[in-house]
């Protein structure tokens, strides 16, 4: 069987850099550093049970959620990694109430991270993930102003996620499409395995925690009832897939075609997921892959963040299913395809 050409992440970055006129090596260096930090996190995630790193630190993060030890480790690795390089001015992290200054004099980029999303699944070996989002500074140096670290998602210059699952997959975009790389642990390299990812036009799956069904807005309840009717009549039926781990649900729905919904509920009127370091990077990837991501009324990437840990409802999926959802008035008027 002919072996297709193996392309490492390193080679891919260099090739893409050549395509981008005036590309500065700094950004490529940033991606290389990120991939190295991810390998260190992957090693610990893979050894979690063995290292007895399971369990919690007994502390709670800014969200009031119990912090798992691996969260802390992943956060620390990423902070340490970018502390000695000059590219990053500051990092925003789920694990830190405040923005973390790194290199305010020379850093040109701002990194937003969810170091280990879905961490409550660590102890039961459900895939967890790292989510990242990168912006350019608006000022050349000095303390960051809110307008710099609370930019709209449409200003991202790169975004991606790592899924620590049966294999470790890195998926990212710099605005020229979405590409996925799988870590070959034998050689320690990320290899291009999912070039130019496009979300399938037809949804196969829907992902939602419908335990809160009667807390959802009525139009959403109507949409979900319609899904059950479609199954009964076997007309474009959808299957439920909900991992309770955003990155796992994102990766499956991106590759196989599915709609993901984390709506506002009475308990969480703003939704649960965070705008800056979860919904924005997810929306950038989904839109680059030909899908749609909204908060139920407006495209996620157009939202003006008010604070670093702001929550938002999140709906994303193929244009066709997202437009079908709009018929239930949960979404704005259909997008022009
Ligand atoms: P629920 C994990 O805690 C997380 O932040 C996301 O990864 C996931 O999509 C969501 O929460 C699951 O939330 O309320 O369904 O348990």
mmCIF file of C-alpha atoms and ligand atoms in Angstrom:
data_model
loop_
_atom_site.group_PDB
_atom_site.id
_atom_site.type_symbol
_atom_site.label_atom_id
_atom_site.label_comp_id
_atom_site.label_asym_id
_atom_site.label_seq_id
_atom_site.Cartn_x
_atom_site.Cartn_y
_atom_site.Cartn_z
ATOM 1 C CA UNK A 1 0.000 0.000 0.000
ATOM 2 C CA UNK A 2 1.502 3.306 -1.035
ATOM 3 C CA UNK A 3 2.445 5.324 2.040
ATOM 4 C CA UNK A 4 1.164 8.848 1.598
ATOM 5 C CA UNK A 5 3.754 11.511 2.356
ATOM 6 C CA UNK A 6 4.127 12.009 6.117
ATOM 7 C CA UNK A 7 3.987 15.697 6.982
ATOM 8 C CA UNK A 8 4.991 16.699 10.503
ATOM 9 C CA UNK A 9 3.499 19.708 12.258
ATOM 10 C CA UNK A 10 6.926 21.326 11.983
ATOM 11 C CA UNK A 11 7.031 20.908 8.174
ATOM 12 C CA UNK A 12 3.429 22.054 7.891
ATOM 13 C CA UNK A 13 4.118 25.236 9.860
ATOM 14 C CA UNK A 14 7.158 26.024 7.697
ATOM 15 C CA UNK A 15 5.205 25.396 4.473
ATOM 16 C CA UNK A 16 2.304 27.591 5.639
ATOM 17 C CA UNK A 17 4.758 30.278 6.714
ATOM 18 C CA UNK A 18 6.193 30.403 3.170
ATOM 19 C CA UNK A 19 2.652 30.812 1.777
ATOM 20 C CA UNK A 20 1.949 33.796 4.036
ATOM 21 C CA UNK A 21 3.803 36.801 2.681
ATOM 22 C CA UNK A 22 5.506 38.770 5.406
ATOM 23 C CA UNK A 23 4.952 35.936 7.854
ATOM 24 C CA UNK A 24 7.113 36.351 10.915
ATOM 25 C CA UNK A 25 8.824 33.287 12.324
ATOM 26 C CA UNK A 26 7.651 34.381 15.785
ATOM 27 C CA UNK A 27 4.149 33.044 15.326
ATOM 28 C CA UNK A 28 5.467 29.740 14.002
ATOM 29 C CA UNK A 29 7.772 29.536 17.011
ATOM 30 C CA UNK A 30 4.720 30.051 19.211
ATOM 31 C CA UNK A 31 2.955 27.080 17.585
ATOM 32 C CA UNK A 32 6.067 24.924 17.931
ATOM 33 C CA UNK A 33 6.353 25.802 21.641
ATOM 34 C CA UNK A 34 2.673 25.044 22.129
ATOM 35 C CA UNK A 35 3.081 21.608 20.535
ATOM 36 C CA UNK A 36 6.015 20.861 22.846
ATOM 37 C CA UNK A 37 4.067 21.906 25.956
ATOM 38 C CA UNK A 38 1.187 19.705 24.778
ATOM 39 C CA UNK A 39 3.504 16.658 24.578
ATOM 40 C CA UNK A 40 4.454 17.181 28.226
ATOM 41 C CA UNK A 41 0.796 17.488 29.227
ATOM 42 C CA UNK A 42 -0.039 14.388 27.186
ATOM 43 C CA UNK A 43 2.624 12.398 29.057
ATOM 44 C CA UNK A 44 1.036 13.274 32.397
ATOM 45 C CA UNK A 45 -2.536 12.749 31.194
ATOM 46 C CA UNK A 46 -1.527 9.303 29.859
ATOM 47 C CA UNK A 47 0.072 8.454 33.217
ATOM 48 C CA UNK A 48 -2.625 10.034 35.396
ATOM 49 C CA UNK A 49 -3.734 6.780 36.998
ATOM 50 C CA UNK A 50 -0.162 5.594 37.499
ATOM 51 C CA UNK A 51 1.208 8.837 38.879
ATOM 52 C CA UNK A 52 -1.554 8.800 41.463
ATOM 53 C CA UNK A 53 -2.166 12.324 40.260
ATOM 54 C CA UNK A 54 -5.907 11.579 40.287
ATOM 55 C CA UNK A 55 -8.138 13.230 42.772
ATOM 56 C CA UNK A 56 -8.282 16.871 43.488
ATOM 57 C CA UNK A 57 -6.100 19.522 45.043
ATOM 58 C CA UNK A 58 -8.883 20.351 47.431
ATOM 59 C CA UNK A 59 -8.904 23.846 45.907
ATOM 60 C CA UNK A 60 -11.546 25.484 43.705
ATOM 61 C CA UNK A 61 -10.904 27.572 40.538
ATOM 62 C CA UNK A 62 -12.323 31.001 39.758
ATOM 63 C CA UNK A 63 -15.462 29.209 38.542
ATOM 64 C CA UNK A 64 -15.916 27.658 41.967
ATOM 65 C CA UNK A 65 -15.295 24.225 40.391
ATOM 66 C CA UNK A 66 -13.161 21.654 42.163
ATOM 67 C CA UNK A 67 -9.659 21.794 40.659
ATOM 68 C CA UNK A 68 -8.224 18.468 39.538
ATOM 69 C CA UNK A 69 -4.466 18.120 39.950
ATOM 70 C CA UNK A 70 -3.955 17.684 36.179
ATOM 71 C CA UNK A 71 -5.651 21.042 35.604
ATOM 72 C CA UNK A 72 -2.997 22.670 37.751
ATOM 73 C CA UNK A 73 -0.211 20.750 36.030
ATOM 74 C CA UNK A 74 -1.407 21.663 32.519
ATOM 75 C CA UNK A 75 -1.845 25.303 33.511
ATOM 76 C CA UNK A 76 1.638 25.443 35.052
ATOM 77 C CA UNK A 77 3.322 23.763 32.062
ATOM 78 C CA UNK A 78 1.794 26.271 29.643
ATOM 79 C CA UNK A 79 2.693 29.249 31.843
ATOM 80 C CA UNK A 80 6.277 28.018 32.355
ATOM 81 C CA UNK A 81 6.716 27.247 28.664
ATOM 82 C CA UNK A 82 5.754 30.702 27.555
ATOM 83 C CA UNK A 83 7.531 32.513 30.359
ATOM 84 C CA UNK A 84 10.966 32.189 28.850
ATOM 85 C CA UNK A 85 9.997 32.890 25.229
ATOM 86 C CA UNK A 86 9.570 36.450 24.036
ATOM 87 C CA UNK A 87 6.416 36.051 21.938
ATOM 88 C CA UNK A 88 3.723 36.129 24.620
ATOM 89 C CA UNK A 89 2.757 39.369 26.383
ATOM 90 C CA UNK A 90 0.197 37.747 28.717
ATOM 91 C CA UNK A 91 -1.897 34.615 29.262
ATOM 92 C CA UNK A 92 -5.556 34.356 30.264
ATOM 93 C CA UNK A 93 -6.417 30.988 31.809
ATOM 94 C CA UNK A 94 -9.459 29.296 33.292
ATOM 95 C CA UNK A 95 -7.223 28.440 36.239
ATOM 96 C CA UNK A 96 -6.301 32.034 37.052
ATOM 97 C CA UNK A 97 -8.728 34.778 38.159
ATOM 98 C CA UNK A 98 -6.487 37.464 36.667
ATOM 99 C CA UNK A 99 -4.575 37.821 33.407
ATOM 100 C CA UNK A 100 -0.976 36.552 33.856
ATOM 101 C CA UNK A 101 1.667 39.010 32.548
ATOM 102 C CA UNK A 102 4.533 37.210 30.771
ATOM 103 C CA UNK A 103 6.544 39.652 28.627
ATOM 104 C CA UNK A 104 4.824 43.029 28.535
ATOM 105 C CA UNK A 105 7.804 44.735 26.909
ATOM 106 C CA UNK A 106 8.386 42.513 23.879
ATOM 107 C CA UNK A 107 5.488 40.047 23.665
ATOM 108 C CA UNK A 108 3.289 40.594 20.608
ATOM 109 C CA UNK A 109 0.671 37.913 21.307
ATOM 110 C CA UNK A 110 -1.962 37.203 23.941
ATOM 111 C CA UNK A 111 -2.691 33.520 24.696
ATOM 112 C CA UNK A 112 -6.051 32.446 26.117
ATOM 113 C CA UNK A 113 -6.271 28.878 27.419
ATOM 114 C CA UNK A 114 -8.487 26.343 29.017
ATOM 115 C CA UNK A 115 -5.580 24.173 30.182
ATOM 116 C CA UNK A 116 -7.547 20.972 30.656
ATOM 117 C CA UNK A 117 -11.210 21.180 29.718
ATOM 118 C CA UNK A 118 -13.566 18.458 30.870
ATOM 119 C CA UNK A 119 -11.235 17.710 33.767
ATOM 120 C CA UNK A 120 -14.049 16.224 35.848
ATOM 121 C CA UNK A 121 -13.791 13.275 33.418
ATOM 122 C CA UNK A 122 -10.131 12.580 34.187
ATOM 123 C CA UNK A 123 -10.788 9.999 36.882
ATOM 124 C CA UNK A 124 -13.050 7.971 34.598
ATOM 125 C CA UNK A 125 -10.735 8.119 31.594
ATOM 126 C CA UNK A 126 -13.117 10.059 29.338
ATOM 127 C CA UNK A 127 -11.125 12.163 26.817
ATOM 128 C CA UNK A 128 -10.191 15.638 28.041
ATOM 129 C CA UNK A 129 -8.709 18.530 26.131
ATOM 130 C CA UNK A 130 -6.734 21.753 26.014
ATOM 131 C CA UNK A 131 -8.265 24.739 24.196
ATOM 132 C CA UNK A 132 -6.244 27.759 23.046
ATOM 133 C CA UNK A 133 -6.838 31.055 21.340
ATOM 134 C CA UNK A 134 -4.289 33.641 20.169
ATOM 135 C CA UNK A 135 -4.665 37.394 19.610
ATOM 136 C CA UNK A 136 -2.188 40.066 18.622
ATOM 137 C CA UNK A 137 -1.533 42.902 21.083
ATOM 138 C CA UNK A 138 -2.981 46.285 20.077
ATOM 139 C CA UNK A 139 -0.170 48.190 21.832
ATOM 140 C CA UNK A 140 3.557 47.586 21.381
ATOM 141 C CA UNK A 141 4.417 47.300 25.080
ATOM 142 C CA UNK A 142 3.387 48.142 28.626
ATOM 143 C CA UNK A 143 0.481 46.864 30.748
ATOM 144 C CA UNK A 144 -2.333 45.246 28.785
ATOM 145 C CA UNK A 145 -5.525 47.264 28.509
ATOM 146 C CA UNK A 146 -8.939 45.578 28.633
ATOM 147 C CA UNK A 147 -9.498 46.372 24.945
ATOM 148 C CA UNK A 148 -6.452 44.190 24.189
ATOM 149 C CA UNK A 149 -7.417 41.082 26.143
ATOM 150 C CA UNK A 150 -11.161 41.370 25.603
ATOM 151 C CA UNK A 151 -11.116 41.468 21.809
ATOM 152 C CA UNK A 152 -14.004 39.971 19.826
ATOM 153 C CA UNK A 153 -13.486 36.374 18.695
ATOM 154 C CA UNK A 154 -13.313 37.547 15.072
ATOM 155 C CA UNK A 155 -9.936 39.119 15.943
ATOM 156 C CA UNK A 156 -8.308 35.768 16.787
ATOM 157 C CA UNK A 157 -5.243 35.028 14.664
ATOM 158 C CA UNK A 158 -5.205 31.354 15.646
ATOM 159 C CA UNK A 159 -7.243 28.897 17.706
ATOM 160 C CA UNK A 160 -7.163 25.213 18.356
ATOM 161 C CA UNK A 161 -7.656 22.314 20.681
ATOM 162 C CA UNK A 162 -5.883 19.158 21.735
ATOM 163 C CA UNK A 163 -7.932 16.042 22.460
ATOM 164 C CA UNK A 164 -6.242 13.596 24.831
ATOM 165 C CA UNK A 165 -8.166 10.501 23.827
ATOM 166 C CA UNK A 166 -7.357 7.085 22.347
ATOM 167 C CA UNK A 167 -4.736 9.129 20.518
ATOM 168 C CA UNK A 168 -3.658 12.731 21.025
ATOM 169 C CA UNK A 169 -4.943 15.004 18.284
ATOM 170 C CA UNK A 170 -4.088 18.674 17.743
ATOM 171 C CA UNK A 171 -6.554 20.607 15.567
ATOM 172 C CA UNK A 172 -5.988 24.276 14.795
ATOM 173 C CA UNK A 173 -6.710 27.111 12.403
ATOM 174 C CA UNK A 174 -4.929 30.358 11.563
ATOM 175 C CA UNK A 175 -7.811 31.517 9.381
ATOM 176 C CA UNK A 176 -6.767 29.473 6.333
ATOM 177 C CA UNK A 177 -8.860 26.367 7.028
ATOM 178 C CA UNK A 178 -8.655 23.712 9.768
ATOM 179 C CA UNK A 179 -6.022 20.972 9.975
ATOM 180 C CA UNK A 180 -5.617 18.051 12.372
ATOM 181 C CA UNK A 181 -2.435 16.318 13.532
ATOM 182 C CA UNK A 182 -2.105 13.056 15.452
ATOM 183 C CA UNK A 183 0.790 12.494 17.841
ATOM 184 C CA UNK A 184 2.905 9.466 16.998
ATOM 185 C CA UNK A 185 4.290 8.639 20.452
ATOM 186 C CA UNK A 186 7.013 6.428 18.925
ATOM 187 C CA UNK A 187 8.661 9.362 17.200
ATOM 188 C CA UNK A 188 7.204 12.170 19.344
ATOM 189 C CA UNK A 189 5.925 14.022 16.282
ATOM 190 C CA UNK A 190 2.479 15.376 15.386
ATOM 191 C CA UNK A 191 1.695 14.047 11.874
ATOM 192 C CA UNK A 192 -0.859 15.636 9.513
ATOM 193 C CA UNK A 193 -3.774 13.167 9.572
ATOM 194 C CA UNK A 194 -6.823 15.434 8.979
ATOM 195 C CA UNK A 195 -5.964 17.974 6.264
ATOM 196 C CA UNK A 196 -8.480 20.745 5.512
ATOM 197 C CA UNK A 197 -11.278 19.568 7.845
ATOM 198 C CA UNK A 198 -14.831 20.515 6.789
ATOM 199 C CA UNK A 199 -17.837 19.794 9.003
ATOM 200 C CA UNK A 200 -20.208 17.423 7.108
ATOM 201 C CA UNK A 201 -23.238 19.306 5.739
ATOM 202 C CA UNK A 202 -25.644 16.768 7.279
ATOM 203 C CA UNK A 203 -25.796 16.385 11.053
ATOM 204 C CA UNK A 204 -25.744 12.819 12.373
ATOM 205 C CA UNK A 205 -25.547 13.657 16.067
ATOM 206 C CA UNK A 206 -26.873 16.110 18.604
ATOM 207 C CA UNK A 207 -25.062 16.834 21.865
ATOM 208 C CA UNK A 208 -26.929 18.343 24.802
ATOM 209 C CA UNK A 209 -27.428 17.599 28.495
ATOM 210 C CA UNK A 210 -31.200 17.341 28.281
ATOM 211 C CA UNK A 211 -31.590 16.537 31.993
ATOM 212 C CA UNK A 212 -32.334 20.267 32.121
ATOM 213 C CA UNK A 213 -34.955 19.979 29.367
ATOM 214 C CA UNK A 214 -37.735 21.736 31.283
ATOM 215 C CA UNK A 215 -35.288 24.532 32.172
ATOM 216 C CA UNK A 216 -34.537 25.216 28.494
ATOM 217 C CA UNK A 217 -36.175 28.054 26.523
ATOM 218 C CA UNK A 218 -39.483 26.727 25.083
ATOM 219 C CA UNK A 219 -38.362 26.967 21.404
ATOM 220 C CA UNK A 220 -35.403 24.713 22.257
ATOM 221 C CA UNK A 221 -37.730 22.233 23.953
ATOM 222 C CA UNK A 222 -39.818 22.261 20.738
ATOM 223 C CA UNK A 223 -36.689 21.648 18.638
ATOM 224 C CA UNK A 224 -35.702 18.663 20.802
ATOM 225 C CA UNK A 225 -39.246 17.251 20.586
ATOM 226 C CA UNK A 226 -38.946 17.608 16.805
ATOM 227 C CA UNK A 227 -35.713 15.560 16.878
ATOM 228 C CA UNK A 228 -37.607 12.758 18.639
ATOM 229 C CA UNK A 229 -40.359 12.977 15.985
ATOM 230 C CA UNK A 230 -37.730 12.764 13.220
ATOM 231 C CA UNK A 231 -36.429 9.591 14.825
ATOM 232 C CA UNK A 232 -39.929 8.128 15.077
ATOM 233 C CA UNK A 233 -40.613 8.892 11.410
ATOM 234 C CA UNK A 234 -37.029 7.989 10.456
ATOM 235 C CA UNK A 235 -36.665 11.345 8.680
ATOM 236 C CA UNK A 236 -33.105 12.685 8.977
ATOM 237 C CA UNK A 237 -32.887 11.119 12.453
ATOM 238 C CA UNK A 238 -30.129 12.270 14.803
ATOM 239 C CA UNK A 239 -28.436 10.156 17.485
ATOM 240 C CA UNK A 240 -27.527 11.493 20.910
ATOM 241 C CA UNK A 241 -23.837 11.759 21.672
ATOM 242 C CA UNK A 242 -22.846 13.730 24.777
ATOM 243 C CA UNK A 243 -19.462 13.129 26.418
ATOM 244 C CA UNK A 244 -19.713 15.919 28.999
ATOM 245 C CA UNK A 245 -16.307 16.974 27.664
ATOM 246 C CA UNK A 246 -16.509 19.918 25.250
ATOM 247 C CA UNK A 247 -13.392 19.022 23.277
ATOM 248 C CA UNK A 248 -14.534 15.404 22.799
ATOM 249 C CA UNK A 249 -18.006 16.532 21.670
ATOM 250 C CA UNK A 250 -16.474 19.203 19.428
ATOM 251 C CA UNK A 251 -14.072 16.790 17.729
ATOM 252 C CA UNK A 252 -16.753 14.176 17.007
ATOM 253 C CA UNK A 253 -19.298 16.711 15.713
ATOM 254 C CA UNK A 254 -16.638 18.472 13.617
ATOM 255 C CA UNK A 255 -15.501 15.258 11.935
ATOM 256 C CA UNK A 256 -18.813 13.370 11.691
ATOM 257 C CA UNK A 257 -21.382 16.176 11.532
ATOM 258 C CA UNK A 258 -23.333 17.082 14.632
ATOM 259 C CA UNK A 259 -24.930 19.939 16.507
ATOM 260 C CA UNK A 260 -23.775 20.854 20.029
ATOM 261 C CA UNK A 261 -25.939 22.883 22.376
ATOM 262 C CA UNK A 262 -25.145 24.270 25.821
ATOM 263 C CA UNK A 263 -28.120 26.597 26.312
ATOM 264 C CA UNK A 264 -29.033 29.051 29.070
ATOM 265 C CA UNK A 265 -30.940 27.349 31.900
ATOM 266 C CA UNK A 266 -32.632 28.660 35.022
ATOM 267 C CA UNK A 267 -29.624 27.504 37.018
ATOM 268 C CA UNK A 268 -27.152 28.970 34.504
ATOM 269 C CA UNK A 269 -28.949 31.865 32.742
ATOM 270 C CA UNK A 270 -25.696 32.836 30.922
ATOM 271 C CA UNK A 271 -24.977 29.211 29.999
ATOM 272 C CA UNK A 272 -21.956 27.401 31.471
ATOM 273 C CA UNK A 273 -19.201 27.606 28.884
ATOM 274 C CA UNK A 274 -16.750 30.505 28.847
ATOM 275 C CA UNK A 275 -16.690 32.946 25.915
ATOM 276 C CA UNK A 276 -13.010 33.945 25.789
ATOM 277 C CA UNK A 277 -11.177 30.621 26.084
ATOM 278 C CA UNK A 278 -13.848 28.096 25.079
ATOM 279 C CA UNK A 279 -16.640 29.434 22.821
ATOM 280 C CA UNK A 280 -14.447 31.832 20.782
ATOM 281 C CA UNK A 281 -11.765 29.285 19.788
ATOM 282 C CA UNK A 282 -14.478 26.669 19.130
ATOM 283 C CA UNK A 283 -16.422 29.144 16.970
ATOM 284 C CA UNK A 284 -13.310 30.123 14.965
ATOM 285 C CA UNK A 285 -12.619 26.462 14.175
ATOM 286 C CA UNK A 286 -16.264 25.630 13.377
ATOM 287 C CA UNK A 287 -16.640 28.630 11.031
ATOM 288 C CA UNK A 288 -13.327 27.858 9.318
ATOM 289 C CA UNK A 289 -14.645 24.298 8.815
ATOM 290 C CA UNK A 290 -17.825 25.640 7.152
ATOM 291 C CA UNK A 291 -20.179 25.534 10.154
ATOM 292 C CA UNK A 292 -21.956 28.076 12.354
ATOM 293 C CA UNK A 293 -21.533 28.956 16.046
ATOM 294 C CA UNK A 294 -23.909 31.255 17.908
ATOM 295 C CA UNK A 295 -25.101 32.098 21.418
ATOM 296 C CA UNK A 296 -28.679 31.435 20.310
ATOM 297 C CA UNK A 297 -29.103 34.952 18.929
ATOM 298 C CA UNK A 298 -25.775 36.170 17.518
ATOM 299 C CA UNK A 299 -22.593 34.687 16.004
ATOM 300 C CA UNK A 300 -20.179 33.949 18.829
ATOM 301 C CA UNK A 301 -17.272 35.664 17.042
ATOM 302 C CA UNK A 302 -19.117 39.001 17.005
ATOM 303 C CA UNK A 303 -19.758 39.087 20.777
ATOM 304 C CA UNK A 304 -17.987 41.825 22.750
ATOM 305 C CA UNK A 305 -16.402 40.150 25.826
ATOM 306 C CA UNK A 306 -17.060 42.036 29.090
ATOM 307 C CA UNK A 307 -14.674 40.053 31.293
ATOM 308 C CA UNK A 308 -12.126 37.245 31.086
ATOM 309 C CA UNK A 309 -14.353 34.529 32.605
ATOM 310 C CA UNK A 310 -17.665 35.567 31.080
ATOM 311 C CA UNK A 311 -20.017 32.670 30.277
ATOM 312 C CA UNK A 312 -22.149 32.279 27.153
ATOM 313 C CA UNK A 313 -24.696 29.872 25.716
ATOM 314 C CA UNK A 314 -23.076 27.939 22.842
ATOM 315 C CA UNK A 315 -24.748 26.362 19.815
ATOM 316 C CA UNK A 316 -22.601 25.081 16.943
ATOM 317 C CA UNK A 317 -22.980 22.718 13.996
ATOM 318 C CA UNK A 318 -23.497 22.434 10.229
ATOM 319 C CA UNK A 319 -25.284 25.390 8.577
ATOM 320 C CA UNK A 320 -28.248 23.216 7.538
ATOM 321 C CA UNK A 321 -29.042 21.937 11.057
ATOM 322 C CA UNK A 322 -28.342 25.320 12.636
ATOM 323 C CA UNK A 323 -30.779 26.919 10.162
ATOM 324 C CA UNK A 324 -33.336 24.200 10.953
ATOM 325 C CA UNK A 325 -32.936 25.109 14.635
ATOM 326 C CA UNK A 326 -33.674 28.755 13.772
ATOM 327 C CA UNK A 327 -37.151 27.679 12.622
ATOM 328 C CA UNK A 328 -37.839 27.251 16.324
ATOM 329 C CA UNK A 329 -36.865 30.914 16.900
ATOM 330 C CA UNK A 330 -33.934 29.912 19.031
ATOM 331 C CA UNK A 331 -31.581 31.384 16.456
ATOM 332 C CA UNK A 332 -31.604 34.623 14.410
ATOM 333 C CA UNK A 333 -32.857 34.614 10.797
ATOM 334 C CA UNK A 334 -31.133 32.016 8.535
ATOM 335 C CA UNK A 335 -27.607 32.885 7.523
ATOM 336 C CA UNK A 336 -26.989 33.574 3.822
ATOM 337 C CA UNK A 337 -25.236 30.367 2.700
HETATM 338 P P1 LIG B 1 -22.573 19.568 32.102
HETATM 339 C C1 LIG B 1 -16.733 20.217 31.494
HETATM 340 O O1 LIG B 1 -16.889 20.506 32.881
HETATM 341 C C2 LIG B 1 -17.406 21.361 30.724
HETATM 342 O O2 LIG B 1 -16.838 22.578 31.066
HETATM 343 C C3 LIG B 1 -17.310 21.096 29.224
HETATM 344 O O3 LIG B 1 -16.163 20.404 28.874
HETATM 345 C C4 LIG B 1 -18.578 20.294 28.942
HETATM 346 O O4 LIG B 1 -19.062 20.486 27.627
HETATM 347 C C5 LIG B 1 -19.564 20.846 29.968
HETATM 348 O O5 LIG B 1 -18.796 21.370 31.047
HETATM 349 C C6 LIG B 1 -20.477 19.762 30.508
HETATM 350 O O6 LIG B 1 -21.373 20.394 31.405
HETATM 351 O O7 LIG B 1 -23.391 20.616 32.814
HETATM 352 O O8 LIG B 1 -23.346 18.884 30.994
HETATM 353 O O9 LIG B 1 -21.884 18.581 33.018
#
